[in-house]
mmCIF file of C-alpha atoms and ligand atoms in Angstrom:
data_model
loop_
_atom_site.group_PDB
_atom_site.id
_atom_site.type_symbol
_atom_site.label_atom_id
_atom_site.label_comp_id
_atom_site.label_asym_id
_atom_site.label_seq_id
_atom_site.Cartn_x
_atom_site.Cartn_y
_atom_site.Cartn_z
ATOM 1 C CA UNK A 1 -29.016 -20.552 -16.216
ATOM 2 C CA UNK A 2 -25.775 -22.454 -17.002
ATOM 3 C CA UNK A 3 -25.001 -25.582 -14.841
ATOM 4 C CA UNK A 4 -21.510 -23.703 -14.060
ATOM 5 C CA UNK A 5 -23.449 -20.349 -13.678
ATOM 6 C CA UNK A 6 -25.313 -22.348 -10.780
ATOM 7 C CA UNK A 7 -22.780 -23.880 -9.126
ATOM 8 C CA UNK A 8 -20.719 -20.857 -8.982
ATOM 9 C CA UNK A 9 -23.896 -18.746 -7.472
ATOM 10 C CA UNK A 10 -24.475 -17.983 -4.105
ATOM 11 C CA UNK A 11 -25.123 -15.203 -2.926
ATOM 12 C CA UNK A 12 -26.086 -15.869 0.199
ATOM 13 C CA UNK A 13 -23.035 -18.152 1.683
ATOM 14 C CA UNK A 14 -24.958 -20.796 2.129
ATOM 15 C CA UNK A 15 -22.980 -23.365 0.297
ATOM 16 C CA UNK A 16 -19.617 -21.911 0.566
ATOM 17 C CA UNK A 17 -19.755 -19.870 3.851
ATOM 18 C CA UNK A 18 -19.011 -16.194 2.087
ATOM 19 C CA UNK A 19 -21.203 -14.880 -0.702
ATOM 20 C CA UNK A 20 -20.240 -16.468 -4.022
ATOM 21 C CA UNK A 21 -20.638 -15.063 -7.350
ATOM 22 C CA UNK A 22 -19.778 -16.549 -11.077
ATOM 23 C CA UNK A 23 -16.785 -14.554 -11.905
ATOM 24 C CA UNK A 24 -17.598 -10.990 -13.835
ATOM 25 C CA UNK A 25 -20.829 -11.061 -11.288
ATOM 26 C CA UNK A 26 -19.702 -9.563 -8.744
ATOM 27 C CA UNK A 27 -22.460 -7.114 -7.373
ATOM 28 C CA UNK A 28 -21.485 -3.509 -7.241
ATOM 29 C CA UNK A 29 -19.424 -2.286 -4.388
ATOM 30 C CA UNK A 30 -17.317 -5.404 -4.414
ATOM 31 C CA UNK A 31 -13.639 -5.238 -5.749
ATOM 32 C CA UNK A 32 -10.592 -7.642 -5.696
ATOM 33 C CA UNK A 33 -7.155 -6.583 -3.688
ATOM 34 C CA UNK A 34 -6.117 -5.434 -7.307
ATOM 35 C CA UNK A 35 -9.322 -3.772 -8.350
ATOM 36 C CA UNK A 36 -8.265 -1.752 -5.018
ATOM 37 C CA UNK A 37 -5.240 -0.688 -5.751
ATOM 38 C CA UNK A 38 -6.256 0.483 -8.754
ATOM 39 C CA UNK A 39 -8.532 2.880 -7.099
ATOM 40 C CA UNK A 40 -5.938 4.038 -4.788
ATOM 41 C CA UNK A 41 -6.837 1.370 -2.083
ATOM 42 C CA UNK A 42 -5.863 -1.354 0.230
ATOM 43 C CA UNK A 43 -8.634 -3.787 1.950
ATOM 44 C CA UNK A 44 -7.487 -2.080 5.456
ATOM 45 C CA UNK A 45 -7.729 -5.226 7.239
ATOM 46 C CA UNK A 46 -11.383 -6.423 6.888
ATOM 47 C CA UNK A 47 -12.170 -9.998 6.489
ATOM 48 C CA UNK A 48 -12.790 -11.352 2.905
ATOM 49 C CA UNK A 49 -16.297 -9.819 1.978
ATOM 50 C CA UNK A 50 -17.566 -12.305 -1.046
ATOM 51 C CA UNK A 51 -15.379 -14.254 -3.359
ATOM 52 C CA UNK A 52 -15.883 -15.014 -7.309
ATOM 53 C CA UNK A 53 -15.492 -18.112 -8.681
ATOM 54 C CA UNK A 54 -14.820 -19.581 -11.846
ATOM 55 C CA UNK A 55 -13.639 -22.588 -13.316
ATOM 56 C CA UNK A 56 -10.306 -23.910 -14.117
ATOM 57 C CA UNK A 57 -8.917 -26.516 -15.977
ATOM 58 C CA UNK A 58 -5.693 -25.895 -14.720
ATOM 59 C CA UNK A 59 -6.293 -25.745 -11.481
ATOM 60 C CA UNK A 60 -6.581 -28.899 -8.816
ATOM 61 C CA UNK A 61 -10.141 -27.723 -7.414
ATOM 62 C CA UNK A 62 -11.451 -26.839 -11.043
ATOM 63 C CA UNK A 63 -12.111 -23.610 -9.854
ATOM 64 C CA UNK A 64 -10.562 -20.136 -9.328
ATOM 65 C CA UNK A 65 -11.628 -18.025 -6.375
ATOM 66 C CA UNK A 66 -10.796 -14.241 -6.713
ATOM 67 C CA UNK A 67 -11.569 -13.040 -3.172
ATOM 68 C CA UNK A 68 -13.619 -9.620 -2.800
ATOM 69 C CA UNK A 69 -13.849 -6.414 -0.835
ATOM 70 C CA UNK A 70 -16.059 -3.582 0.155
ATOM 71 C CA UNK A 71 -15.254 -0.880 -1.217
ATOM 72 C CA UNK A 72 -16.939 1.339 1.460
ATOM 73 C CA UNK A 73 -14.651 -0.423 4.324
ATOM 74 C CA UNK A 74 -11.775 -0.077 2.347
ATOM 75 C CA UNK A 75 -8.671 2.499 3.195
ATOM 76 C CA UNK A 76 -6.337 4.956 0.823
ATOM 77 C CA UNK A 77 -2.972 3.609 0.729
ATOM 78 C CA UNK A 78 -0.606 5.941 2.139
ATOM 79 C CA UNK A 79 2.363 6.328 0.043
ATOM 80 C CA UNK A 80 4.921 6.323 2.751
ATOM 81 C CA UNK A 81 4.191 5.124 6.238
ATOM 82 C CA UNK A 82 4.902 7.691 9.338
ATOM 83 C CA UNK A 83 7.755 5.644 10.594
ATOM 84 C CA UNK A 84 9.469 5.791 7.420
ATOM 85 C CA UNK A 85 9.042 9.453 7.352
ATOM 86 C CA UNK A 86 10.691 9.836 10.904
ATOM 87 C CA UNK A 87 13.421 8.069 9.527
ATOM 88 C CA UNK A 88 14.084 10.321 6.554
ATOM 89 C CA UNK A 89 13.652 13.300 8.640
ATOM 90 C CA UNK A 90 15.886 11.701 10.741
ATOM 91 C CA UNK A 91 18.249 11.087 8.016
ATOM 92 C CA UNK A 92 18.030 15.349 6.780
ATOM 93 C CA UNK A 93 19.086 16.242 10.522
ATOM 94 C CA UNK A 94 22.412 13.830 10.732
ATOM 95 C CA UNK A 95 22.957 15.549 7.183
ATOM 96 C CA UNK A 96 22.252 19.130 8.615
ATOM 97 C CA UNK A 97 24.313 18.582 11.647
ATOM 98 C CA UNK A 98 27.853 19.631 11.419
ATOM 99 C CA UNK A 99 30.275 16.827 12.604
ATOM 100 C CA UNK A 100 32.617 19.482 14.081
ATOM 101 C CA UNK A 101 30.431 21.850 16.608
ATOM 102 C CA UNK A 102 27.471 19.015 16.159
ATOM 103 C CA UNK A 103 25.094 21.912 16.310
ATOM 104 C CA UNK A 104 21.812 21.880 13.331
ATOM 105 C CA UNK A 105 23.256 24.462 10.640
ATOM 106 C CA UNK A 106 19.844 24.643 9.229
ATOM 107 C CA UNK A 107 20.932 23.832 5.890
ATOM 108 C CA UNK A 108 22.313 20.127 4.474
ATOM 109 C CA UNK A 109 26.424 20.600 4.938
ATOM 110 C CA UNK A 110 28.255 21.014 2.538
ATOM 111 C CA UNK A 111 30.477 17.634 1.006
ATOM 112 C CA UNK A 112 32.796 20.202 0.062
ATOM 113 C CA UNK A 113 33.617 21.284 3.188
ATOM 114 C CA UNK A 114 32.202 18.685 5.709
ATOM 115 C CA UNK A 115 31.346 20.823 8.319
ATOM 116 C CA UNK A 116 29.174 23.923 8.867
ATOM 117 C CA UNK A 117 30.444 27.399 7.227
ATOM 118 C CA UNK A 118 30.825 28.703 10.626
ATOM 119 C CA UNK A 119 33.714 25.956 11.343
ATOM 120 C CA UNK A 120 35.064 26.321 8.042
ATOM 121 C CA UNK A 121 35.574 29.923 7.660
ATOM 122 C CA UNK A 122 36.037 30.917 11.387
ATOM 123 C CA UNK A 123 38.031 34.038 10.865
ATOM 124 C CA UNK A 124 35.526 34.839 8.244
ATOM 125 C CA UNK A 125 32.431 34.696 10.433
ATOM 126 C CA UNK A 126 34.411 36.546 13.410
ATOM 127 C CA UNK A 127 35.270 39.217 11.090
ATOM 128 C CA UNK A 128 31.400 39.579 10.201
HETATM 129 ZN ZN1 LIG B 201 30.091 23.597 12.723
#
């Protein structure tokens, strides 16, 4: 075993609080925020589960930390949130309602015309 190896193992927290492993050690089960969301998803709010740890020349601490997940604990992303859906069904009604008898015409009006058929062809729809 390296000297870095060592340093940067511990599994069990006991030297830096959360389970460390050298980087490219993580144990199975275990994935970074970006490992994630390349499986289709997000940590889902649970605390850091382990970290991995290498070093760095570049950085201050001489080390990187890439910060780790359960997989198990972690949630899908959902592609559009519910209150973003609300407001783009919000969005179809104003563009289904008719600005002249503000009634839903069940279809998206017409730029054309800017109102509903029924208020632009009156005589027509009496006639029917
Ligand atoms: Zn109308």
């Amino acid at each position: 075993m390296s000297p870095t190896f060592g340093k940067c193992f511990d599994p069990t927290g006991a030297k830096f609080g959360i389970p460390t492993y050298p980087w490219r050690y993580a144990p199975d089960g275990y994935a970074t925020r970006r490992q994630l969301r390349a499986l289709g998803l997000r940590p889902g709010g649970q605390p850091v589960a382990a970290q991995v740890m290498r070093r760095s020349r570049g950085r201050k601490t001489g080390v990187l930390v890439g910060y780790l997940y359960r997989i198990d604990l972690a949630k899908p992303i959902r592609p559009m949130t519910s209150r973003k859906w609300g407001a783009l069904a919000l969005a179809m009604l104003a563009r289904r309602t008719c600005p002249q008898c503000r009634l839903d015409a069940g279809y998206v009006i017409p730029r054309s015309l800017g109102t509903c058929v029924s208020c632009a062809y009156p005589n027509e729809q009496r006639a029917a």
